CSV table of C-alpha atoms and ligand atoms in Angstrom, one decimal:
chain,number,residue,atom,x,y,z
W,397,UNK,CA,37.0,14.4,10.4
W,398,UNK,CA,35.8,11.7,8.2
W,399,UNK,CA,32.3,11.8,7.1
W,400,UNK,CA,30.2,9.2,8.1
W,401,UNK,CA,29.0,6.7,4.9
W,402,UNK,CA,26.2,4.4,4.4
W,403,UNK,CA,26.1,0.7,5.0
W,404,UNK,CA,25.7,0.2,1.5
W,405,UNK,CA,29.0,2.0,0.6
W,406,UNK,CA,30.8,0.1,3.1
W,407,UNK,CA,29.6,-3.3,2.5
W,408,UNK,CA,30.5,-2.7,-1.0
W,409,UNK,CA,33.9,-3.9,-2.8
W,410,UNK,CA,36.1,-1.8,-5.1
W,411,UNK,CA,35.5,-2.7,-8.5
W,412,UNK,CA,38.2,-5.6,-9.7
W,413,UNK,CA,38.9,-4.1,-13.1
W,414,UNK,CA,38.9,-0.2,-11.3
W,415,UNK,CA,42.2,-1.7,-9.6
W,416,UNK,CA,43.4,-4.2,-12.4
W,417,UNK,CA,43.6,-0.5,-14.6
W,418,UNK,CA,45.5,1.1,-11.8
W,419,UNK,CA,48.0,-1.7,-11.2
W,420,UNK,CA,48.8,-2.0,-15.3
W,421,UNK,CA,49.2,1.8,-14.7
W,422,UNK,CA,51.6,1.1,-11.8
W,423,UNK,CA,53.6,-1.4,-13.9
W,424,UNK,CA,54.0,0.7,-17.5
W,425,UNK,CA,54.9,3.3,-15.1
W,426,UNK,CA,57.6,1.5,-13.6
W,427,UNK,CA,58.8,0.8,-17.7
W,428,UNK,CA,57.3,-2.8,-17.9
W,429,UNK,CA,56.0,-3.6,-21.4
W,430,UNK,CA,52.3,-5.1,-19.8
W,431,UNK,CA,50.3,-7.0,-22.3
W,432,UNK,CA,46.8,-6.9,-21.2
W,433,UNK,CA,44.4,-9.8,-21.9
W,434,UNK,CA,42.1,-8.9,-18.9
W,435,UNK,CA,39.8,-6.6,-19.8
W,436,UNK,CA,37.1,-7.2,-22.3
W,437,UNK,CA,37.4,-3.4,-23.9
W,438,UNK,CA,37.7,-4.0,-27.3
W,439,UNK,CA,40.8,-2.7,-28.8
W,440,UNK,CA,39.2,-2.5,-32.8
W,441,UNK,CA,37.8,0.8,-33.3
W,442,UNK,CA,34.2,1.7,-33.8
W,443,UNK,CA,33.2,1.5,-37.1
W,444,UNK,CA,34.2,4.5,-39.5
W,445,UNK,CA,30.0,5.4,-40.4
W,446,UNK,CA,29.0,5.6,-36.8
W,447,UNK,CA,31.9,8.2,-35.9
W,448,UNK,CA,30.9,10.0,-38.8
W,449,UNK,CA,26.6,10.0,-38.0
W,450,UNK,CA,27.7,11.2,-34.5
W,451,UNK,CA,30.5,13.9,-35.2
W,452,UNK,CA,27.6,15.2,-38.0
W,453,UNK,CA,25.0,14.8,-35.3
W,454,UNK,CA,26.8,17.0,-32.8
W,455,UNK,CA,27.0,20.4,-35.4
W,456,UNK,CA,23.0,20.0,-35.0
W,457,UNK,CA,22.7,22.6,-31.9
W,458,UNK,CA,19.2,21.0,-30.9
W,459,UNK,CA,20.8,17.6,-30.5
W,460,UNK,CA,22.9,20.1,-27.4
W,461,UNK,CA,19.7,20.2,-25.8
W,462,UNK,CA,18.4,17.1,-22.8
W,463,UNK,CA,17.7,14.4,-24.8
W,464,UNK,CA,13.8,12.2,-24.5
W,465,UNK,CA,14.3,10.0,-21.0
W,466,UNK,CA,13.4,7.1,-22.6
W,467,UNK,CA,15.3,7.6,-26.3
W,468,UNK,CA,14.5,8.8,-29.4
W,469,UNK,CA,11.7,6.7,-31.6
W,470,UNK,CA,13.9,6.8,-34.1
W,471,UNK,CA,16.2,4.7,-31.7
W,472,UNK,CA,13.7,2.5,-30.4
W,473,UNK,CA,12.3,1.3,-34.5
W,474,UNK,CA,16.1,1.2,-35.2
W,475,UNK,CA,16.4,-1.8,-32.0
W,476,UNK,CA,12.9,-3.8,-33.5
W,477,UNK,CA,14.5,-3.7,-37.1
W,478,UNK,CA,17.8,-5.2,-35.8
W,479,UNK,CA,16.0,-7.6,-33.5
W,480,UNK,CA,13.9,-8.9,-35.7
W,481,UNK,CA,16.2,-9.4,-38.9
W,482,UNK,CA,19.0,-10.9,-36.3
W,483,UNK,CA,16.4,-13.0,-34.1
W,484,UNK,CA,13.2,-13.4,-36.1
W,485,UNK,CA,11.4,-11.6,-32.8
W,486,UNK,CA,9.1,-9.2,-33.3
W,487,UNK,CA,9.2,-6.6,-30.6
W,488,UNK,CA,6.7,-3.0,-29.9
W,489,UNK,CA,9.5,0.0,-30.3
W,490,UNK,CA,7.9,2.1,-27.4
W,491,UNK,CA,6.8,-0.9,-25.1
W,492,UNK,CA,9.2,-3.7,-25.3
W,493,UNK,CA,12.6,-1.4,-25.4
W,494,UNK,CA,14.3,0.8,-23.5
W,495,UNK,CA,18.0,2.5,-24.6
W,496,UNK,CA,20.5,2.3,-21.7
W,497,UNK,CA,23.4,4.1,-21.0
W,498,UNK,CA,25.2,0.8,-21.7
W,499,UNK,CA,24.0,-2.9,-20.3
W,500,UNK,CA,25.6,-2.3,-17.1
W,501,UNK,CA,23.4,0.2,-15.7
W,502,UNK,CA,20.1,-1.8,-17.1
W,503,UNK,CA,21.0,-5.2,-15.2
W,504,UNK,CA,21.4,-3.4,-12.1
W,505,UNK,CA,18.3,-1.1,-12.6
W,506,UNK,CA,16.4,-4.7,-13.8
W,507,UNK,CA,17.1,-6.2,-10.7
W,508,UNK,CA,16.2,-3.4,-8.5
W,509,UNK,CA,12.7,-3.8,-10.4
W,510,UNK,CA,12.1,-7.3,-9.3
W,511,UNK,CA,13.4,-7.5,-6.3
W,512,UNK,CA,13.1,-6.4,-2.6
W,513,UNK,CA,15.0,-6.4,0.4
W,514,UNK,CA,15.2,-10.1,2.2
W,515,UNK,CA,14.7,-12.2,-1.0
W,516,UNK,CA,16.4,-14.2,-2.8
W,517,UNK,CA,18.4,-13.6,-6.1
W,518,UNK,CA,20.1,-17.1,-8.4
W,519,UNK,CA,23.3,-16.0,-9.5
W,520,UNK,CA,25.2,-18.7,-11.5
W,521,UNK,CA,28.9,-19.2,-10.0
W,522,UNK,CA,31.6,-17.7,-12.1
W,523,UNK,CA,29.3,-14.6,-12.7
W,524,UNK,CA,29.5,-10.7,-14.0
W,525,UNK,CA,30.6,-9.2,-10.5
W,526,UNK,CA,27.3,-6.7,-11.1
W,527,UNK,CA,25.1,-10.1,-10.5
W,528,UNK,CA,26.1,-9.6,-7.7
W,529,UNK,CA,26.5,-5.7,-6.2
W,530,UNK,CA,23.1,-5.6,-7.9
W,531,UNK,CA,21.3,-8.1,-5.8
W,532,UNK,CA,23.0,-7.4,-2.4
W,533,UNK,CA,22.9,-3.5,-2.8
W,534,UNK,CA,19.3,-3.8,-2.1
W,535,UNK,CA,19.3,-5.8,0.6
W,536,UNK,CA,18.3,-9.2,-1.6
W,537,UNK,CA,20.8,-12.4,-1.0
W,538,UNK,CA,22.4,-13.8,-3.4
W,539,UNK,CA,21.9,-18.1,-3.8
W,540,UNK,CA,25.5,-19.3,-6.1
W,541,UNK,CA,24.5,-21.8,-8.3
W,542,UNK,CA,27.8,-23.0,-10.0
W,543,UNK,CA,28.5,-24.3,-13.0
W,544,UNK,CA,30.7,-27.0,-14.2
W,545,UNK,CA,32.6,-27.6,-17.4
W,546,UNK,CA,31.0,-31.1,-16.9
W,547,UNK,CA,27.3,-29.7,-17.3
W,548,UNK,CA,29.1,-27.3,-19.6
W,549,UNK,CA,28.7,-24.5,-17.6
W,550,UNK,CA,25.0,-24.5,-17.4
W,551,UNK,CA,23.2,-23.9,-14.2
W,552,UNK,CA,20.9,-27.0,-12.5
W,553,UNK,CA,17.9,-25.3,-11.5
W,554,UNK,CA,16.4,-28.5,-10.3
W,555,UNK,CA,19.2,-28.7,-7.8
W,556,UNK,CA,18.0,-25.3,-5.7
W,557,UNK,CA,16.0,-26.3,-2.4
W,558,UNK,CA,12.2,-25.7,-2.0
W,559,UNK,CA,13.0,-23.6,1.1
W,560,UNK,CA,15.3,-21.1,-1.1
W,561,UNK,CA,12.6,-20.9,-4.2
W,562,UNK,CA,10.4,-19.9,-2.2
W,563,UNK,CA,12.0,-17.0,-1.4
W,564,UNK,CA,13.6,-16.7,-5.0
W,565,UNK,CA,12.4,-13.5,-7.3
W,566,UNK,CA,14.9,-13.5,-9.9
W,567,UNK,CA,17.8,-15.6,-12.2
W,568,UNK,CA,20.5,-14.3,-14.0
W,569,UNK,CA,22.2,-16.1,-17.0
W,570,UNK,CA,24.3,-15.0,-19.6
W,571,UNK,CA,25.4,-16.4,-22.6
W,572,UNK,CA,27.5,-16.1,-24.3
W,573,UNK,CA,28.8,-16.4,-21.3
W,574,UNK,CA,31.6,-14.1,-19.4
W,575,UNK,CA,34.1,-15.8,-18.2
W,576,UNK,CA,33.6,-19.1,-19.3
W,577,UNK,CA,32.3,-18.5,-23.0
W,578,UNK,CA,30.2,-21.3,-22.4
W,579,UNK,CA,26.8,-20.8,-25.2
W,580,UNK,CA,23.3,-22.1,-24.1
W,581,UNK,CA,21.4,-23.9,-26.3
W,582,UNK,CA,17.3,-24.2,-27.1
W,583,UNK,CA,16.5,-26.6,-24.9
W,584,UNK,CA,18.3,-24.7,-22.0
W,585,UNK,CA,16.2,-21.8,-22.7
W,586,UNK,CA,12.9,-23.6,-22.1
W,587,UNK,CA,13.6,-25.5,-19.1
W,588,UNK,CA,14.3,-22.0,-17.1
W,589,UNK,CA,11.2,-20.1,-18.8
W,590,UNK,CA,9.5,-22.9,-17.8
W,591,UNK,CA,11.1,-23.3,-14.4
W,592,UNK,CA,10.9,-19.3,-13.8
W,593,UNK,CA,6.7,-19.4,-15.2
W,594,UNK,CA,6.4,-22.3,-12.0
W,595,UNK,CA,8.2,-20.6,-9.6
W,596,UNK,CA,6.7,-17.2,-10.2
W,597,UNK,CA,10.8,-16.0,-11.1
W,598,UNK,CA,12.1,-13.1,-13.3
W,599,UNK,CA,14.9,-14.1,-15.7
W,600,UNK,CA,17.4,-11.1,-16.6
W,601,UNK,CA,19.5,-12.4,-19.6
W,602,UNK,CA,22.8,-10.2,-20.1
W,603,UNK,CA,23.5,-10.8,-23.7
W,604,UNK,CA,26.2,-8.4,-23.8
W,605,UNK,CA,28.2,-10.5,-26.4
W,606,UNK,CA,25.3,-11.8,-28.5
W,607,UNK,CA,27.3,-10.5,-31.3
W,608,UNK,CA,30.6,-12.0,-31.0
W,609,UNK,CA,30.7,-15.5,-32.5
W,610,UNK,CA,32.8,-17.7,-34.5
W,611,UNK,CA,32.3,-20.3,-37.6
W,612,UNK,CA,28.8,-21.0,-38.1
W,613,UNK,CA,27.3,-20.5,-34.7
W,614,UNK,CA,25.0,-17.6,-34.1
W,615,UNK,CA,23.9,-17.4,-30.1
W,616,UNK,CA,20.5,-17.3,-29.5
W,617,UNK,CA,17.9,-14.6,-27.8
W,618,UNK,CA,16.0,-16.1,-25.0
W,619,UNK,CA,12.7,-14.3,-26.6
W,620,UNK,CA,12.9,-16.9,-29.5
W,621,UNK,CA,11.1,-19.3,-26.7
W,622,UNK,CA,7.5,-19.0,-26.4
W,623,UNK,CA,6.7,-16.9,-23.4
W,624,UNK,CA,9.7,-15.4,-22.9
W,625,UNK,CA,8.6,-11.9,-22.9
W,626,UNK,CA,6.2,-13.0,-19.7
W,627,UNK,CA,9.2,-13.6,-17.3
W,628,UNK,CA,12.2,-12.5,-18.9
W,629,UNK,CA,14.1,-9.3,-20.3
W,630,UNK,CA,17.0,-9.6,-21.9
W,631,UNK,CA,20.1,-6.9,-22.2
W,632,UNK,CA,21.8,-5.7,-25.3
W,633,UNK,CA,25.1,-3.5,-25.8
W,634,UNK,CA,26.6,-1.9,-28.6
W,635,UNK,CA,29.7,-2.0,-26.4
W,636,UNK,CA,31.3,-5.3,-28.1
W,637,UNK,CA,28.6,-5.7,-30.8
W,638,UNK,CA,30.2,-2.6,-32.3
W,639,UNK,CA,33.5,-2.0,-30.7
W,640,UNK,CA,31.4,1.2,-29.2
W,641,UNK,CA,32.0,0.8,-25.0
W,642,UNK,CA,33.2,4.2,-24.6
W,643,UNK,CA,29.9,5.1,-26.2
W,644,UNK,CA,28.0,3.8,-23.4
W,645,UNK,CA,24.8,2.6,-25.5
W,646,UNK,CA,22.9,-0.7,-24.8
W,647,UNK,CA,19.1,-1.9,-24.3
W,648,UNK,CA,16.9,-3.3,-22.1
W,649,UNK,CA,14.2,-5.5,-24.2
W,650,UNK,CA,11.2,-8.0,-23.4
W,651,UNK,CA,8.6,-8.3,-21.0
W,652,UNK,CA,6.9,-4.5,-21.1
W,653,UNK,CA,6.2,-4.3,-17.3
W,654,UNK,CA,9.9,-4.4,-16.5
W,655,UNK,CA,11.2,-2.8,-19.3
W,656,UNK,CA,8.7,0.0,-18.5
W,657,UNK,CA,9.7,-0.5,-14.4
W,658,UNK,CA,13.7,0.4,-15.4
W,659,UNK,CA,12.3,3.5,-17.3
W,660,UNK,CA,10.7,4.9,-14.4
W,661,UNK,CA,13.2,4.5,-12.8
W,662,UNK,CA,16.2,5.9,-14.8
W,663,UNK,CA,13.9,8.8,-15.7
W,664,UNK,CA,13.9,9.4,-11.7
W,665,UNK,CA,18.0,9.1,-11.9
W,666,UNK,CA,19.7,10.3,-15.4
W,667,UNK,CA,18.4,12.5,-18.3
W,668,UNK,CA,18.8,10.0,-21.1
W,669,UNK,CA,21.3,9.6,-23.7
W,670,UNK,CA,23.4,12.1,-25.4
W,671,UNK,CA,21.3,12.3,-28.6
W,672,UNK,CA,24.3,12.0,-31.2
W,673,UNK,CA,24.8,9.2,-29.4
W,674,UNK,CA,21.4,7.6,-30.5
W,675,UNK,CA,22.4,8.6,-33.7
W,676,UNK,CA,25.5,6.8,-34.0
W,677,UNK,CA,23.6,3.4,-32.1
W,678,UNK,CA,21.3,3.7,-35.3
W,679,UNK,CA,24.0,3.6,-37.8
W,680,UNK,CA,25.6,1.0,-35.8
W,681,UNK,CA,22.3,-1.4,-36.3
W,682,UNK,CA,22.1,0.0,-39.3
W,683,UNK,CA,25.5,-1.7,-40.6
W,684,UNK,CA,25.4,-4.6,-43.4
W,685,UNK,CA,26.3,-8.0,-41.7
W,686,UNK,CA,30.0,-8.2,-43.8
W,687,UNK,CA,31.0,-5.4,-41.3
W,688,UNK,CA,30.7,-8.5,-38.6
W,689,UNK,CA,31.6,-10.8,-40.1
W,690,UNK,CA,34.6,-9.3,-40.8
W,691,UNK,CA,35.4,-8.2,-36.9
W,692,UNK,CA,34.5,-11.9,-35.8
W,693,UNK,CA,36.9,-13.1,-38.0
W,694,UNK,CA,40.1,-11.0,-36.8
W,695,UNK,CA,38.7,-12.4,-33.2
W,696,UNK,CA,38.1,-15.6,-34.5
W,697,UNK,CA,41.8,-15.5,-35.9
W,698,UNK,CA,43.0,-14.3,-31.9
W,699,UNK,CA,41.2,-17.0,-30.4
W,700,UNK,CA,42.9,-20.0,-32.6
W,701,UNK,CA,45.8,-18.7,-31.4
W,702,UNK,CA,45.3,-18.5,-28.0
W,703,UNK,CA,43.3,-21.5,-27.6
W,704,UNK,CA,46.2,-23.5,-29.3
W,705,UNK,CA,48.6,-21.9,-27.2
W,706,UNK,CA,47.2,-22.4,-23.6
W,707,UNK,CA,46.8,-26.3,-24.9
W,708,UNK,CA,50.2,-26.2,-25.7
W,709,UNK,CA,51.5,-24.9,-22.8
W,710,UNK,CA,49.5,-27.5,-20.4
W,711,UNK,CA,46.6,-24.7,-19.7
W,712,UNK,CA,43.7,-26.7,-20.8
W,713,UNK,CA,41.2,-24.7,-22.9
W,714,UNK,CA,38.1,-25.5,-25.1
W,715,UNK,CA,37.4,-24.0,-28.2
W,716,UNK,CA,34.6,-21.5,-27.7
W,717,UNK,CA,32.0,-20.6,-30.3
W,718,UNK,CA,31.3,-17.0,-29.4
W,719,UNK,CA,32.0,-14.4,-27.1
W,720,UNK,CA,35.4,-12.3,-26.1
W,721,UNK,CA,37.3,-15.0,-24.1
W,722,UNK,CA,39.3,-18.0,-23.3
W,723,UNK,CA,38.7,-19.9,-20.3
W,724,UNK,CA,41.9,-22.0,-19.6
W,725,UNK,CA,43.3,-24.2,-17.1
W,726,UNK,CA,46.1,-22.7,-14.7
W,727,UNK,CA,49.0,-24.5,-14.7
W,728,UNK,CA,48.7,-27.2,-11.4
W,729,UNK,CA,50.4,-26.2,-8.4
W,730,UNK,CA,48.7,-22.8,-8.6
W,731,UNK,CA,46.0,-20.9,-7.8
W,732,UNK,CA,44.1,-18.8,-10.1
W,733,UNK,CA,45.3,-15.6,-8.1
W,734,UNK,CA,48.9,-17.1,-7.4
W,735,UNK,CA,49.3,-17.8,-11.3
W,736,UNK,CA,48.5,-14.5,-12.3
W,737,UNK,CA,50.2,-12.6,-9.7
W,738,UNK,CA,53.1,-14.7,-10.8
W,739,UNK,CA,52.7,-14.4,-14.3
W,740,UNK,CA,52.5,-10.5,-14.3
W,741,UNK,CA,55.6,-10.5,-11.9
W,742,UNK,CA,57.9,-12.6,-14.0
W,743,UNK,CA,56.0,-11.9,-17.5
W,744,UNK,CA,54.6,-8.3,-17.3
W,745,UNK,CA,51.4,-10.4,-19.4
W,746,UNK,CA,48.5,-9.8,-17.1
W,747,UNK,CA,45.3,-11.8,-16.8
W,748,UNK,CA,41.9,-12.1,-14.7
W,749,UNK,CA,42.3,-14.8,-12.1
W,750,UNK,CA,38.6,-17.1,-12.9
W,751,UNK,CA,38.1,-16.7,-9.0
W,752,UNK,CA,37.4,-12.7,-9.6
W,753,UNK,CA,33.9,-14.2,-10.9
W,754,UNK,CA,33.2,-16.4,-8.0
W,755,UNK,CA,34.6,-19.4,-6.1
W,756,UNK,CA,33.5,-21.6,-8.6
W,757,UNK,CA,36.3,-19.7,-11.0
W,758,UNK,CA,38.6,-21.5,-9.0
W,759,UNK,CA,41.4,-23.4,-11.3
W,760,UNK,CA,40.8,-21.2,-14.5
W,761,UNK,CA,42.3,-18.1,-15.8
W,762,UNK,CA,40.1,-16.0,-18.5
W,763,UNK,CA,41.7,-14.2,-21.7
W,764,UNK,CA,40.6,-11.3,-23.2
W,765,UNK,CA,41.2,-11.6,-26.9
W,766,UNK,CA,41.2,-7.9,-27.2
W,767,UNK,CA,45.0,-7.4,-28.2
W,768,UNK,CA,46.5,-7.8,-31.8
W,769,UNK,CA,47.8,-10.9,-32.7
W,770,UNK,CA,51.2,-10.0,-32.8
W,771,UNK,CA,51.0,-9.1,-29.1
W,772,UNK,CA,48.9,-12.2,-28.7
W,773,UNK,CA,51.8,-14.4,-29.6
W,774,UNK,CA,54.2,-12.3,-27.6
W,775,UNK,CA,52.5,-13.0,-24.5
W,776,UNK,CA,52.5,-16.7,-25.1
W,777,UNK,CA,56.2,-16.5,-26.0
W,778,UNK,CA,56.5,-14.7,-22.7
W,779,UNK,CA,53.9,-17.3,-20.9
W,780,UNK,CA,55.9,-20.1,-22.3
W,781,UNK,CA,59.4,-18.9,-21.4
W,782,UNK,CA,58.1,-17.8,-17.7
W,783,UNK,CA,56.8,-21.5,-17.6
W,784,UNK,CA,60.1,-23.6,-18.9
W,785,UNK,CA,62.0,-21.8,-16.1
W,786,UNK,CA,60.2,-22.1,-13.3
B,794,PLP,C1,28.7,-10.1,-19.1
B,794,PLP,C2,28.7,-8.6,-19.2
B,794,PLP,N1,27.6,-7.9,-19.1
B,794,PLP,C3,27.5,-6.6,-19.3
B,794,PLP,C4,28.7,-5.9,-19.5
B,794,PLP,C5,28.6,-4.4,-19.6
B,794,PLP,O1,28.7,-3.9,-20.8
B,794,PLP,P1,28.3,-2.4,-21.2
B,794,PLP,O2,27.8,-1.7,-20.0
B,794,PLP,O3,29.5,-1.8,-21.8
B,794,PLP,O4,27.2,-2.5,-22.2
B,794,PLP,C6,29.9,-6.5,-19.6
B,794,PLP,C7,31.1,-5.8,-19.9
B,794,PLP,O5,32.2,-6.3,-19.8
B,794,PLP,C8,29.9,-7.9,-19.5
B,794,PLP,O6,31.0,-8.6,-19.6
């Protein structure tokens, strides 16, 4: 007999990248040589000092032991250094910070602080599929707002009807942004803490690629802008900062009231982080800036490529100053979906159709620069041959 589930579970989708994994398995199985640029799991390893702090941290028997709920202080001074030096921000270790296991878990436990079932959620269209589950998992709707490559992929909050802010509790952004690697700028920044201090509206800021970036640009915290910290938290992760996702270490940091909200609750639902862990997040933050810029520049050297090669090929695509991706033009006469159903059939190169983040992903293809060059150029070799042909 099958057991009966909850509405929740059955209103809920699989995960797109849960199935992307298990169709690449399908494939290699099957002896195709897939090159993935879907998933944005960095392929560089973790930096050689923070394996070391965490294999050392693991011979320390007390470390064996359930970690503090809400992280070590050590962890949460180590955050405020890095914070400040990176974004000039000041921020209280115990008040204004709270270590996650990973930035995934926080934005979904930040919106199930500021919302409640029946109101309203913005969620910028493409969007991180957890804007999403996160919103309608608790009974909250979401309202799309999409953005254009003409308003360069920055969302029109004066656009959104009086009859849905009223019922409107929270907005999500993210930039650098995923998929479109579209950056926000200062003035952006204080027309939504403004618009959110009107309209009585909690911003949750993913900023899970802060640390990504290209050339001179450096992407900007939304708590540089003057009362930020009032209606806004803003999420961290060492996952592509430091090539660490299998670590599963980010932060939730800014306005104390939510940050202490998602600390409640987490202490109500998991036991912390795996102290070595915390450990090897502190040596992580700890790290001199060279160790950066030197990643960003093996990424920076992966996105030249791919950006000139989807232009060459007809797949339109703007350089990007930070962040893991390129957002590119499919080829016309397809769909996102049909063009990289296509492309894996003919190609074995496998990429995320734009409309996996939304309707308004429609047209694009994103590409994960998290393959080495030499594979890089083999895909486009592959891309361009599949194309000539068909
Ligand atoms: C926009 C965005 N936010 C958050 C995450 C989650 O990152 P993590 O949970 O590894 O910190 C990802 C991962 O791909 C992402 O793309």
């Amino acid at each position: 007999m099958l057991v009966r589930l909850s509405n929740l579970i059955n209103s809920l989708p699989p995960y797109h990248f849960a199935n992307a994994k298990q169709k690449i398995f399908e494939r290699q199985e099957a002896g195709v040589d897939v090159i993935s640029l879907s998933m944005g799991d960095p392929d560089l390893p973790a930096p050689p000092a923070v394996v070391e702090r965490l294999c050392a941290s693991m011979k320390d028997t007390e470390n064996h032991r359930y970690p503090e709920y809400r992280g070590m202080r050590v962890l949460h001074e180590a955050i405020a250094e890095w914070f400040e030096n990176r974004f000039g921000v000041k921020l209280t270790p115990e008040q204004d910070i709270l270590p996650l296991l990973g930035s995934k878990e926080g934005l979904a436990y930040a919106a199930t602080a500021a919302l409640n079932p029946g109101d309203i959620a913005l969620v910028p269209d493409p969007y991180y599929p957890v804007y999403i589950s996160g919103t309608t998992t608790l009974g909250a709707e979401p309202y799309l707002l999409p953005l254009r490559e003409e308003q360069h992929y920055l969302p029109d909050v004066d656009s959104i009807p009086a009859s849905v802010l009223s019922r409107a509790r929270l907005l999500w952004l993210n930039y650098p942004n995923n998929p479109t690697a579209a950056c926000a700028d200062q003035a952006f920044f204080e027309r939504v803490i403004d618009f959110a201090q009107r309209h009585d509206i909690v911003i949750i800021h993913d900023m899970a690629y802060a640390e990504v970036y290209f050339d001179d640009f450096r992407p900007m915290s939304i708590l540089q802008i003057p009362g930020a910290r009032d209606v806004a938290v803003e999420l961290h992760s060492l996952s592509k900062t430091y090539n660490m996702a299998g670590f599963r270490i980010g932060m939730l940091v800014g306005n104390p009231e939510l940050v202490d909200a998602v600390g409640r609750l987490k202490s109500n639902i998991d036991s912390g982080i795996f102290r070595p862990v915390q450990y090897a997040a502190i040596e992580a933050l700890r790290l001199p800036p060279s160790w950066l810029a030197e990643r960003n520049t093996i990424y920076q050297r992966r996105r030249d490529l791919l950006i000139d090669g989807c232009n060459a090929l007809g797949m339109r695509a703007e350089k990007t100053r930070a962040g893991l991706y390129v957002w590119a033009h499919v080829p016309q006469g397809y769909t996102s979906r049909d063009f990289t159903n296509w492309l894996f059939d003919q190609t074995g190169v496998f990429l995320t159709p734009g409309t996996n983040f939304g309707s308004a992903g429609e047209g694009y293809v994103r590409i994960s620069m998290t393959e080495q060059e030499e594979r890089i150029r083999e895909a486009l070799q592959r891309m361009q041959a599949a194309l000539q042909t068909k």
